[in-house]
CSV table of C-alpha atoms in Angstrom, one decimal:
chain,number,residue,atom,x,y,z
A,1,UNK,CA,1.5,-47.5,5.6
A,2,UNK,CA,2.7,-48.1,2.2
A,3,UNK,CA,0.1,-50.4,0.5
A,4,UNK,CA,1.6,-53.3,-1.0
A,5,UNK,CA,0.0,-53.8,-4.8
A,6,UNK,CA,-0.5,-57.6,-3.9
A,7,UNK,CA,-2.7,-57.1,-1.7
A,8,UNK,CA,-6.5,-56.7,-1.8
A,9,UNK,CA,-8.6,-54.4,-1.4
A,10,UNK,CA,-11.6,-55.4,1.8
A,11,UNK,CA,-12.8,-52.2,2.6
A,12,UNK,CA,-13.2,-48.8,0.9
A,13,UNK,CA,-11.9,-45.3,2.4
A,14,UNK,CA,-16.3,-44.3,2.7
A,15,UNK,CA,-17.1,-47.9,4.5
A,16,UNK,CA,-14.0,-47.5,6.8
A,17,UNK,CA,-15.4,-43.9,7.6
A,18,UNK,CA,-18.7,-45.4,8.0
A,19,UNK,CA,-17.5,-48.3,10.4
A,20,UNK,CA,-15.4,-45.7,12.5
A,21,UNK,CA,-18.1,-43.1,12.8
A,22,UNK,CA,-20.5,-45.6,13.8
A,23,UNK,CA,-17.7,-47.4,16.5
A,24,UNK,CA,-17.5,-43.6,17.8
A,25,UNK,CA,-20.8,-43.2,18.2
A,26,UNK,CA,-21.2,-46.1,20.1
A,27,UNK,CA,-18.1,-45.9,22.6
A,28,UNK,CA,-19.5,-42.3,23.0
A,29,UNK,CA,-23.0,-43.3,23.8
A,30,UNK,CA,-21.5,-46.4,26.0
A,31,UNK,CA,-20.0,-43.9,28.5
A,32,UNK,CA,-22.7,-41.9,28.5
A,33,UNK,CA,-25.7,-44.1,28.8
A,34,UNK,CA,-23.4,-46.0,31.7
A,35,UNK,CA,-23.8,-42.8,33.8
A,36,UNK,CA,-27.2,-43.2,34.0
A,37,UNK,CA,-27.6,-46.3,34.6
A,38,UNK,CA,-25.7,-46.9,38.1
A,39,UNK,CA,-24.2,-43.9,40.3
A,40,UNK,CA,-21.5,-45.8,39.9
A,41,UNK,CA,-20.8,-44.5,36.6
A,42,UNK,CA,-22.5,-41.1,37.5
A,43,UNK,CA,-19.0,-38.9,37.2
A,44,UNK,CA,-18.7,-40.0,33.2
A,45,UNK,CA,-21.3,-37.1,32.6
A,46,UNK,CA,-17.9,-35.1,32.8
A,47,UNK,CA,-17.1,-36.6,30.0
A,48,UNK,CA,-19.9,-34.4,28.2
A,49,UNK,CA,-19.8,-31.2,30.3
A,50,UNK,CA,-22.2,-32.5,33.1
A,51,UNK,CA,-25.5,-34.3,33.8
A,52,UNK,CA,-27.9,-32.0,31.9
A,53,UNK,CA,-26.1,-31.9,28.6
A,54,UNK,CA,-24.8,-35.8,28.6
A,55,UNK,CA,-28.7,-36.3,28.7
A,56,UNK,CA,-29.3,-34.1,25.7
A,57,UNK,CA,-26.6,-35.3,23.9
A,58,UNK,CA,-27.6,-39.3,24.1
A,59,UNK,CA,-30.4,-39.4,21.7
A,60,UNK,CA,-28.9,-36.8,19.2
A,61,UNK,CA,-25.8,-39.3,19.4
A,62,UNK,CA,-27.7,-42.2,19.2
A,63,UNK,CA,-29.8,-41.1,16.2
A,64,UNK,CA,-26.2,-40.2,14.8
A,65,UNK,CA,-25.4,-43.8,15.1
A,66,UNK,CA,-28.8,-45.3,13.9
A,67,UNK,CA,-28.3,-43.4,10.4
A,68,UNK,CA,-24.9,-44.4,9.8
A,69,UNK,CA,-25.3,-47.7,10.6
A,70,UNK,CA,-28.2,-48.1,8.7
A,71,UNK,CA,-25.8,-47.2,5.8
A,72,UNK,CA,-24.2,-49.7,7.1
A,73,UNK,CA,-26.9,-52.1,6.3
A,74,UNK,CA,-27.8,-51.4,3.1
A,75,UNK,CA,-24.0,-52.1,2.5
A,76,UNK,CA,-23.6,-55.2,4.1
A,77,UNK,CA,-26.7,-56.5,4.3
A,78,UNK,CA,-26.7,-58.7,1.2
A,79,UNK,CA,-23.2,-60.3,2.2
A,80,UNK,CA,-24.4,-61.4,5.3
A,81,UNK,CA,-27.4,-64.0,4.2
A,82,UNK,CA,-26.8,-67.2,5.7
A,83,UNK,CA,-26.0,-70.1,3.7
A,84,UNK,CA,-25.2,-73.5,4.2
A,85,UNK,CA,-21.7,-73.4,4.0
A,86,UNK,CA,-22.1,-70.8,7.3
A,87,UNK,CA,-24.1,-73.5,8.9
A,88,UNK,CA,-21.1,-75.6,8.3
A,89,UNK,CA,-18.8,-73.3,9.5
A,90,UNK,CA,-20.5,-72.9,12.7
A,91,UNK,CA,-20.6,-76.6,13.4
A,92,UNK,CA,-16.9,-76.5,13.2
A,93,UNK,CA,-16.1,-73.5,15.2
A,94,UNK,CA,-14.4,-75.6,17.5
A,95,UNK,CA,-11.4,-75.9,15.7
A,96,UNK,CA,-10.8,-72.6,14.9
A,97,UNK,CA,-11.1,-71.3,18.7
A,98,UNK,CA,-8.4,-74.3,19.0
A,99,UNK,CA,-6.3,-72.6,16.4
A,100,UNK,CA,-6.9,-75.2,14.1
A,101,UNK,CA,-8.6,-73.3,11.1
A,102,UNK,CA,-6.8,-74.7,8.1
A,103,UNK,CA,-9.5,-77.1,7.7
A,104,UNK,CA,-12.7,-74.7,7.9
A,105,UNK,CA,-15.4,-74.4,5.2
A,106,UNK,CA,-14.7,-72.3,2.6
A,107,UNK,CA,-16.0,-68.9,3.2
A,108,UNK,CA,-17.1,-65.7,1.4
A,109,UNK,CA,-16.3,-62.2,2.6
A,110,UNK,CA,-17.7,-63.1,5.8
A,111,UNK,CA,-17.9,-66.1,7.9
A,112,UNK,CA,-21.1,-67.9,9.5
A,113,UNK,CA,-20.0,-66.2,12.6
A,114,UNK,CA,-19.5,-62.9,11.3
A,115,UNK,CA,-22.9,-62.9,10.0
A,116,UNK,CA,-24.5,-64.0,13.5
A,117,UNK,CA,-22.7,-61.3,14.9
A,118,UNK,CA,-23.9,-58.5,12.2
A,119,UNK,CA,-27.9,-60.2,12.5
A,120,UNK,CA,-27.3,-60.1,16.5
A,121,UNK,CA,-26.6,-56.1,15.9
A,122,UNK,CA,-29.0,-55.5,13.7
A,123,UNK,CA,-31.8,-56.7,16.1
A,124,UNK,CA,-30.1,-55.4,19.1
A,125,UNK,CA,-29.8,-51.5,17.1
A,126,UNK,CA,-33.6,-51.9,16.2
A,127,UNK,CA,-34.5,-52.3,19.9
A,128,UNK,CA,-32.6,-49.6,20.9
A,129,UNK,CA,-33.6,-47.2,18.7
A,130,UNK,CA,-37.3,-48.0,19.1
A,131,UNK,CA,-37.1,-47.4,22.5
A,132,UNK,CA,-34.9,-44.9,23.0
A,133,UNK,CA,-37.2,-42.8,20.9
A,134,UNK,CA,-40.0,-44.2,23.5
A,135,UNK,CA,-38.2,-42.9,26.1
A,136,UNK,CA,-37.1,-39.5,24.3
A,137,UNK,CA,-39.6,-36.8,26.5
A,138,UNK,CA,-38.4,-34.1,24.8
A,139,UNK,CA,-40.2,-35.5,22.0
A,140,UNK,CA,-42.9,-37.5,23.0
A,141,UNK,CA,-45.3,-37.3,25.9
A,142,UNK,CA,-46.3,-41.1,26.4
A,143,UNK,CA,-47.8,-42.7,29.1
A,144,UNK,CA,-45.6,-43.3,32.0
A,145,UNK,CA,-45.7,-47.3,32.2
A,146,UNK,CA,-44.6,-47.2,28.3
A,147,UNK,CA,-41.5,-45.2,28.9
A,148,UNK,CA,-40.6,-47.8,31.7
A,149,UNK,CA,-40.9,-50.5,29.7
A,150,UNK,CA,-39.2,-49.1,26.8
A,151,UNK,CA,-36.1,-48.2,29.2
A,152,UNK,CA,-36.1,-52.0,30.7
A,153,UNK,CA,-35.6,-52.7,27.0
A,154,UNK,CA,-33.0,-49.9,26.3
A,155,UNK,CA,-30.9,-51.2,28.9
A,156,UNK,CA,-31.2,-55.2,27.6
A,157,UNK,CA,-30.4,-54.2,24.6
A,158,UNK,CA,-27.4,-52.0,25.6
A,159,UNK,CA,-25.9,-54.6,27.6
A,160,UNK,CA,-26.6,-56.8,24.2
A,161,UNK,CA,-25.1,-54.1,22.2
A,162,UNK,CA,-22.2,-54.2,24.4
A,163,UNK,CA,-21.2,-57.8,24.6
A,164,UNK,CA,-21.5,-58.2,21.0
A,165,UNK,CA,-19.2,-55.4,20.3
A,166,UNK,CA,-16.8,-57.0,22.8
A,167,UNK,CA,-16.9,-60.1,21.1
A,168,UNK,CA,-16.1,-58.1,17.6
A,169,UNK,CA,-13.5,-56.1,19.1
A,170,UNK,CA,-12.0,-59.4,20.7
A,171,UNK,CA,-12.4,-61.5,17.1
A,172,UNK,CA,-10.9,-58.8,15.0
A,173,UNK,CA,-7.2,-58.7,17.8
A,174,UNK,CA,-7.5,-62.5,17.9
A,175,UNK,CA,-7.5,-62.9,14.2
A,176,UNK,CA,-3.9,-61.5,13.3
A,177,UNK,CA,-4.5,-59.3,10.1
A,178,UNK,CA,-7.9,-58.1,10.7
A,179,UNK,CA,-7.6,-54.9,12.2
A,180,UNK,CA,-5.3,-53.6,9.2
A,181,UNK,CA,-8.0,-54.1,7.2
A,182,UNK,CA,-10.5,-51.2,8.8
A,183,UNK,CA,-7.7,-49.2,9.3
A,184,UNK,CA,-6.1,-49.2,5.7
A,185,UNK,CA,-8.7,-50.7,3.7
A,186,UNK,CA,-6.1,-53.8,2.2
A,187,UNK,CA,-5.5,-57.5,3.5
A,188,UNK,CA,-2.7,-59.8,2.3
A,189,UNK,CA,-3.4,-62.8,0.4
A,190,UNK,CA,-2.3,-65.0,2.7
A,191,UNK,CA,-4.7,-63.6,5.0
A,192,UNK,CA,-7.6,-63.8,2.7
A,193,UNK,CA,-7.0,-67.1,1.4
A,194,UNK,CA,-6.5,-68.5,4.7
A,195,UNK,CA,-9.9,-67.1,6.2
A,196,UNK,CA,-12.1,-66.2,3.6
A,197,UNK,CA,-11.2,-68.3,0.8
A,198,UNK,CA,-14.4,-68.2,-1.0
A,199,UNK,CA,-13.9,-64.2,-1.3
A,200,UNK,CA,-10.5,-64.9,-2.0
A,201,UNK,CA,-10.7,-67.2,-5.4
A,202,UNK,CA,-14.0,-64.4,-6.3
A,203,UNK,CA,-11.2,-61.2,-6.1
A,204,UNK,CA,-7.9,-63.1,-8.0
A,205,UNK,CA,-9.5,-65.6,-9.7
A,206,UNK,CA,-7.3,-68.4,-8.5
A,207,UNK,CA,-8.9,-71.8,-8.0
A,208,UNK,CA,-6.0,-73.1,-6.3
């Protein structure tokens, strides 16, 4: 795609590579944590050469993910602070799932809604990680009724994990424009000054 000189410049070639090694990670762990946790799904392990190395790849895959999204993070992190202008944002949500989003609150790089989403990962990643490394035998001998809660909460916060990224995946079709930018770094200005108007006037300096 030839980048148009207008445009701006959302996302960096290392924070695209970040956000698509993380997204990996997680469809990859998705399928393979599915297959153990209904029979159902038991013939994914294919997907990974068979039941015995699907269960020795999760954690190394999942500890893959925790690292690179904790680059993530320490990215993203301080855009993502809630402020009242979010709150307000929120409040009128409504009208943007009616289409009607001319009339929003001004926003920064990220919307109130963004940043609920990013918080709601952030929590939902610490679970998992905490007890998935509970639950990792290879590593750890704990007691048994600790490894049965910690997999309750594995699988909570899976299914967590999962609807959240859903919701992203869903938000970033629905919002024509938004895909381009994690796949080629740039968004119109149009599109910036139409969703993120805050970030907008910050990048071009126009108060208009």
């Amino acid at each position: 795609m030839r980048r148009n000189p207008n445009d701006l410049q959302r996302y960096t070639a290392s924070e695209r590579l970040n956000h698509w090694v993380v997204g990996i990670c997680f469809i990859l762990l998705a399928l393979s944590g599915l297959a153990f946790f209904h029979p159902a799904f038991y013939p994914l392990v294919q997907l990974f050469g068979g039941g015995t190395w699907t269960r020795i790849l999760h954690p190394y895959v999942g500890v893959v993910m925790f690292l690179f999204f904790l680059v993530m993070v320490i990215r993203f992190a301080g855009l993502n602070i809630i402020e009242k202008r979010d709150v307000e944002w929120l409040k009128s949500v409504n009208k943007m799932v009616d289409g009607d989003d001319h009339d929003m609150p001004e926003q920064g790089k990220y919307n109130g809604g963004q940043k609920l989403l990013f918080w709601g990962l952030v929590l939902g990643m610490l679970v998992m990680i905490v007890s998935g490394v509970l639950m990792w035998r290879a590593w750890l001998d704990l007691p048994v009724t600790v490894v049965r809660i910690a997999s309750v909460l594995h699988a909570v916060a899976a299914v967590w994990m999962i609807g959240l990224i859903i919701l992203h995946v869903y938000a970033a079709i629905w919002t024509r424009g938004t895909i381009r930018a994690m796949m080629y770094g740039t968004v119109t200005r149009a599109w910036a000054k139409q969703h993120h108007r805050g970030w907008y006037r910050k990048m071009t300096g126009d108060n208009s």
